[in-house]
Amino acid sequence: MRRMILTMAAFAVVGCVRTHANEATGEVDVDIESPAKTGEDWSGSLAARGGSGITGSFKAIVADGKTTVTVNLANAMAGQRLPWHVHLGTCDNDMGIFGDASWYPPIVVANDGTASVNTVLNYTLDEAKDYIINVHASSTNMQTIVACGDLDD
């Protein structure tokens, strides 16, 4: 009976630890989570860039081969349509858009300067890689980043 209890306890602990290795760097990401959890949660805060004053938050949930991303903004100009994307890298080392730019609907700012967008992307984020959310000034001024935040898993 004691062996069975120890064996069950060992399985419970193993079920709570998930690891993933980045083949390119050899870095290993270790998450300690509920064994019932089926997806990966990512979140973060958006910081203003270039004096824009735009801030916000975001969350990405990876499950069943898809990623649901929600972005919330504050302090933007009413009526703006702001392009945004998940990028590889960090805010200080942007390595380009992850996926196709057409997958990301623009963020439309309300009269009170707030905005929210929610989309489901047909890909999953890799825990061993770094990702950011970039918010661009406009569709005609994509080189100007008005807010950025690192995704944290």
PDB file of C-alpha atoms in Angstrom:
ATOM      1  CA  MET A   1       0.000   0.000   0.000  1.00  0.00           C
ATOM      2  CA  ARG A   2       2.826   2.396   0.862  1.00  0.00           C
ATOM      3  CA  ARG A   3       4.483   1.776  -2.520  1.00  0.00           C
ATOM      4  CA  MET A   4       1.256   2.502  -4.328  1.00  0.00           C
ATOM      5  CA  ILE A   5       0.854   5.811  -2.483  1.00  0.00           C
ATOM      6  CA  LEU A   6       4.458   6.803  -3.281  1.00  0.00           C
ATOM      7  CA  THR A   7       3.986   5.817  -6.918  1.00  0.00           C
ATOM      8  CA  MET A   8       0.800   7.869  -7.200  1.00  0.00           C
ATOM      9  CA  ALA A   9       2.525  10.848  -5.556  1.00  0.00           C
ATOM     10  CA  ALA A  10       5.400  10.571  -8.045  1.00  0.00           C
ATOM     11  CA  PHE A  11       2.949  10.561 -10.991  1.00  0.00           C
ATOM     12  CA  ALA A  12       1.177  13.606  -9.564  1.00  0.00           C
ATOM     13  CA  VAL A  13       4.452  15.537  -9.340  1.00  0.00           C
ATOM     14  CA  VAL A  14       5.540  14.540 -12.850  1.00  0.00           C
ATOM     15  CA  GLY A  15       2.137  15.587 -14.168  1.00  0.00           C
ATOM     16  CA  CYS A  16       2.658  19.081 -12.749  1.00  0.00           C
ATOM     17  CA  VAL A  17       5.982  19.795 -14.461  1.00  0.00           C
ATOM     18  CA  ARG A  18       6.194  20.618 -18.179  1.00  0.00           C
ATOM     19  CA  THR A  19       9.462  21.275 -19.980  1.00  0.00           C
ATOM     20  CA  HIS A  20      10.325  22.404 -23.475  1.00  0.00           C
ATOM     21  CA  ALA A  21      13.797  22.756 -24.990  1.00  0.00           C
ATOM     22  CA  ASN A  22      14.752  25.307 -27.649  1.00  0.00           C
ATOM     23  CA  GLU A  23      16.674  23.263 -30.224  1.00  0.00           C
ATOM     24  CA  ALA A  24      18.650  26.280 -31.437  1.00  0.00           C
ATOM     25  CA  THR A  25      19.871  27.550 -28.046  1.00  0.00           C
ATOM     26  CA  GLY A  26      19.521  24.488 -25.826  1.00  0.00           C
ATOM     27  CA  GLU A  27      17.606  26.574 -23.252  1.00  0.00           C
ATOM     28  CA  VAL A  28      14.976  24.634 -21.333  1.00  0.00           C
ATOM     29  CA  ASP A  29      11.727  26.228 -20.141  1.00  0.00           C
ATOM     30  CA  VAL A  30      10.249  24.523 -17.062  1.00  0.00           C
ATOM     31  CA  ASP A  31       6.671  25.212 -15.964  1.00  0.00           C
ATOM     32  CA  ILE A  32       5.110  23.850 -12.792  1.00  0.00           C
ATOM     33  CA  GLU A  33       1.372  23.691 -13.367  1.00  0.00           C
ATOM     34  CA  SER A  34      -1.763  21.736 -12.642  1.00  0.00           C
ATOM     35  CA  PRO A  35      -1.785  18.382 -14.442  1.00  0.00           C
ATOM     36  CA  ALA A  36      -5.320  19.212 -15.607  1.00  0.00           C
ATOM     37  CA  LYS A  37      -4.144  22.324 -17.467  1.00  0.00           C
ATOM     38  CA  THR A  38      -4.245  21.799 -21.225  1.00  0.00           C
ATOM     39  CA  GLY A  39      -2.904  25.083 -22.621  1.00  0.00           C
ATOM     40  CA  GLU A  40      -0.246  27.701 -22.015  1.00  0.00           C
ATOM     41  CA  ASP A  41      -1.021  31.228 -20.747  1.00  0.00           C
ATOM     42  CA  TRP A  42       1.050  34.236 -21.774  1.00  0.00           C
ATOM     43  CA  SER A  43       0.505  37.798 -20.581  1.00  0.00           C
ATOM     44  CA  GLY A  44       2.161  41.157 -20.262  1.00  0.00           C
ATOM     45  CA  SER A  45       1.901  44.921 -20.183  1.00  0.00           C
ATOM     46  CA  LEU A  46       2.275  47.347 -23.046  1.00  0.00           C
ATOM     47  CA  ALA A  47       4.548  50.329 -22.439  1.00  0.00           C
ATOM     48  CA  ALA A  48       4.349  53.549 -24.429  1.00  0.00           C
ATOM     49  CA  ARG A  49       7.015  54.111 -27.076  1.00  0.00           C
ATOM     50  CA  GLY A  50       8.173  57.335 -28.680  1.00  0.00           C
ATOM     51  CA  GLY A  51       6.158  59.523 -26.315  1.00  0.00           C
ATOM     52  CA  SER A  52       2.811  58.118 -27.512  1.00  0.00           C
ATOM     53  CA  GLY A  53       1.395  57.700 -24.004  1.00  0.00           C
ATOM     54  CA  ILE A  54      -0.399  54.532 -25.166  1.00  0.00           C
ATOM     55  CA  THR A  55      -0.285  51.752 -22.577  1.00  0.00           C
ATOM     56  CA  GLY A  56      -2.157  48.519 -22.089  1.00  0.00           C
ATOM     57  CA  SER A  57      -2.146  44.832 -21.392  1.00  0.00           C
ATOM     58  CA  PHE A  58      -2.471  41.602 -23.300  1.00  0.00           C
ATOM     59  CA  LYS A  59      -3.054  37.917 -22.826  1.00  0.00           C
ATOM     60  CA  ALA A  60      -2.472  34.941 -25.101  1.00  0.00           C
ATOM     61  CA  ILE A  61      -3.852  31.482 -24.414  1.00  0.00           C
ATOM     62  CA  VAL A  62      -2.467  28.567 -26.388  1.00  0.00           C
ATOM     63  CA  ALA A  63      -4.692  25.497 -26.609  1.00  0.00           C
ATOM     64  CA  ASP A  64      -5.709  22.926 -29.209  1.00  0.00           C
ATOM     65  CA  GLY A  65      -3.179  24.142 -31.792  1.00  0.00           C
ATOM     66  CA  LYS A  66      -4.440  27.739 -31.718  1.00  0.00           C
ATOM     67  CA  THR A  67      -3.615  30.939 -29.867  1.00  0.00           C
ATOM     68  CA  THR A  68      -6.295  33.329 -28.636  1.00  0.00           C
ATOM     69  CA  VAL A  69      -4.878  36.830 -28.165  1.00  0.00           C
ATOM     70  CA  THR A  70      -6.586  39.741 -26.402  1.00  0.00           C
ATOM     71  CA  VAL A  71      -5.043  43.225 -26.414  1.00  0.00           C
ATOM     72  CA  ASN A  72      -6.358  46.143 -24.318  1.00  0.00           C
ATOM     73  CA  LEU A  73      -5.169  49.733 -24.812  1.00  0.00           C
ATOM     74  CA  ALA A  74      -5.551  52.999 -22.892  1.00  0.00           C
ATOM     75  CA  ASN A  75      -4.573  56.616 -23.586  1.00  0.00           C
ATOM     76  CA  ALA A  76      -4.918  56.356 -27.372  1.00  0.00           C
ATOM     77  CA  MET A  77      -6.514  58.961 -29.630  1.00  0.00           C
ATOM     78  CA  ALA A  78     -10.234  58.414 -30.313  1.00  0.00           C
ATOM     79  CA  GLY A  79     -10.924  56.954 -33.737  1.00  0.00           C
ATOM     80  CA  GLN A  80      -7.419  55.622 -34.352  1.00  0.00           C
ATOM     81  CA  ARG A  81      -7.040  52.294 -36.143  1.00  0.00           C
ATOM     82  CA  LEU A  82      -3.826  50.806 -34.822  1.00  0.00           C
ATOM     83  CA  PRO A  83      -2.163  47.822 -36.486  1.00  0.00           C
ATOM     84  CA  TRP A  84      -0.641  45.305 -34.079  1.00  0.00           C
ATOM     85  CA  HIS A  85       1.169  41.989 -34.317  1.00  0.00           C
ATOM     86  CA  VAL A  86       2.873  39.280 -32.339  1.00  0.00           C
ATOM     87  CA  HIS A  87       6.585  39.521 -33.166  1.00  0.00           C
ATOM     88  CA  LEU A  88       9.504  37.249 -32.420  1.00  0.00           C
ATOM     89  CA  GLY A  89      12.170  38.660 -30.094  1.00  0.00           C
ATOM     90  CA  THR A  90      11.978  41.328 -27.423  1.00  0.00           C
ATOM     91  CA  CYS A  91      10.944  44.975 -27.488  1.00  0.00           C
ATOM     92  CA  ASP A  92      14.635  45.890 -27.716  1.00  0.00           C
ATOM     93  CA  ASN A  93      15.413  43.198 -30.318  1.00  0.00           C
ATOM     94  CA  ASP A  94      12.467  42.869 -32.722  1.00  0.00           C
ATOM     95  CA  MET A  95      12.928  39.913 -35.069  1.00  0.00           C
ATOM     96  CA  GLY A  96       9.797  40.459 -37.205  1.00  0.00           C
ATOM     97  CA  ILE A  97       6.130  39.538 -37.342  1.00  0.00           C
ATOM     98  CA  PHE A  98       5.179  36.035 -36.285  1.00  0.00           C
ATOM     99  CA  GLY A  99       2.858  34.727 -38.976  1.00  0.00           C
ATOM    100  CA  ASP A 100       1.108  36.761 -41.621  1.00  0.00           C
ATOM    101  CA  ALA A 101       0.222  40.414 -40.977  1.00  0.00           C
ATOM    102  CA  SER A 102      -3.293  39.805 -42.337  1.00  0.00           C
ATOM    103  CA  TRP A 103      -4.055  37.536 -39.349  1.00  0.00           C
ATOM    104  CA  TYR A 104      -4.211  40.558 -37.018  1.00  0.00           C
ATOM    105  CA  PRO A 105      -7.298  42.820 -37.162  1.00  0.00           C
ATOM    106  CA  PRO A 106      -6.600  46.500 -36.374  1.00  0.00           C
ATOM    107  CA  ILE A 107      -7.336  47.873 -32.928  1.00  0.00           C
ATOM    108  CA  VAL A 108     -10.086  50.509 -33.189  1.00  0.00           C
ATOM    109  CA  VAL A 109      -9.946  53.151 -30.448  1.00  0.00           C
ATOM    110  CA  ALA A 110     -13.199  54.275 -28.762  1.00  0.00           C
ATOM    111  CA  ASN A 111     -14.125  57.880 -27.882  1.00  0.00           C
ATOM    112  CA  ASP A 112     -12.683  57.463 -24.376  1.00  0.00           C
ATOM    113  CA  GLY A 113      -9.229  56.496 -25.701  1.00  0.00           C
ATOM    114  CA  THR A 114      -9.532  52.812 -24.826  1.00  0.00           C
ATOM    115  CA  ALA A 115      -9.562  49.871 -27.182  1.00  0.00           C
ATOM    116  CA  SER A 116      -9.707  46.116 -27.155  1.00  0.00           C
ATOM    117  CA  VAL A 117      -9.221  43.439 -29.770  1.00  0.00           C
ATOM    118  CA  ASN A 118      -9.543  39.684 -29.572  1.00  0.00           C
ATOM    119  CA  THR A 119      -8.467  37.242 -32.271  1.00  0.00           C
ATOM    120  CA  VAL A 120      -7.784  33.541 -32.700  1.00  0.00           C
ATOM    121  CA  LEU A 121      -4.603  32.669 -34.577  1.00  0.00           C
ATOM    122  CA  ASN A 122      -4.085  29.277 -36.195  1.00  0.00           C
ATOM    123  CA  TYR A 123      -0.672  28.695 -34.682  1.00  0.00           C
ATOM    124  CA  THR A 124       0.858  28.090 -31.274  1.00  0.00           C
ATOM    125  CA  LEU A 125       3.582  29.992 -29.484  1.00  0.00           C
ATOM    126  CA  ASP A 126       6.761  28.079 -28.640  1.00  0.00           C
ATOM    127  CA  GLU A 127       7.647  28.391 -24.936  1.00  0.00           C
ATOM    128  CA  ALA A 128      11.356  28.326 -25.742  1.00  0.00           C
ATOM    129  CA  LYS A 129      11.126  31.473 -27.913  1.00  0.00           C
ATOM    130  CA  ASP A 130      10.659  35.128 -27.021  1.00  0.00           C
ATOM    131  CA  TYR A 131       7.632  37.054 -28.298  1.00  0.00           C
ATOM    132  CA  ILE A 132       6.343  40.614 -28.079  1.00  0.00           C
ATOM    133  CA  ILE A 133       3.196  42.519 -28.935  1.00  0.00           C
ATOM    134  CA  ASN A 134       3.924  45.579 -31.083  1.00  0.00           C
ATOM    135  CA  VAL A 135       1.335  48.304 -31.702  1.00  0.00           C
ATOM    136  CA  HIS A 136       2.107  50.467 -34.743  1.00  0.00           C
ATOM    137  CA  ALA A 137       1.220  54.139 -35.302  1.00  0.00           C
ATOM    138  CA  SER A 138      -0.964  53.478 -38.376  1.00  0.00           C
ATOM    139  CA  SER A 139      -1.204  51.314 -41.472  1.00  0.00           C
ATOM    140  CA  THR A 140       0.777  53.980 -43.354  1.00  0.00           C
ATOM    141  CA  ASN A 141       3.355  54.391 -40.570  1.00  0.00           C
ATOM    142  CA  MET A 142       4.250  50.819 -39.626  1.00  0.00           C
ATOM    143  CA  GLN A 143       7.856  51.692 -38.752  1.00  0.00           C
ATOM    144  CA  THR A 144       6.719  53.739 -35.727  1.00  0.00           C
ATOM    145  CA  ILE A 145       5.954  51.607 -32.675  1.00  0.00           C
ATOM    146  CA  VAL A 146       3.593  53.359 -30.214  1.00  0.00           C
ATOM    147  CA  ALA A 147       3.457  50.554 -27.607  1.00  0.00           C
ATOM    148  CA  CYS A 148       5.339  47.331 -26.982  1.00  0.00           C
ATOM    149  CA  GLY A 149       5.360  44.556 -24.398  1.00  0.00           C
ATOM    150  CA  ASP A 150       7.172  41.261 -23.889  1.00  0.00           C
ATOM    151  CA  LEU A 151       4.970  38.170 -23.610  1.00  0.00           C
ATOM    152  CA  ASP A 152       5.664  36.304 -20.399  1.00  0.00           C
ATOM    153  CA  ASP A 153       4.734  32.658 -20.019  1.00  0.00           C
TER     154      ASP A 153
END
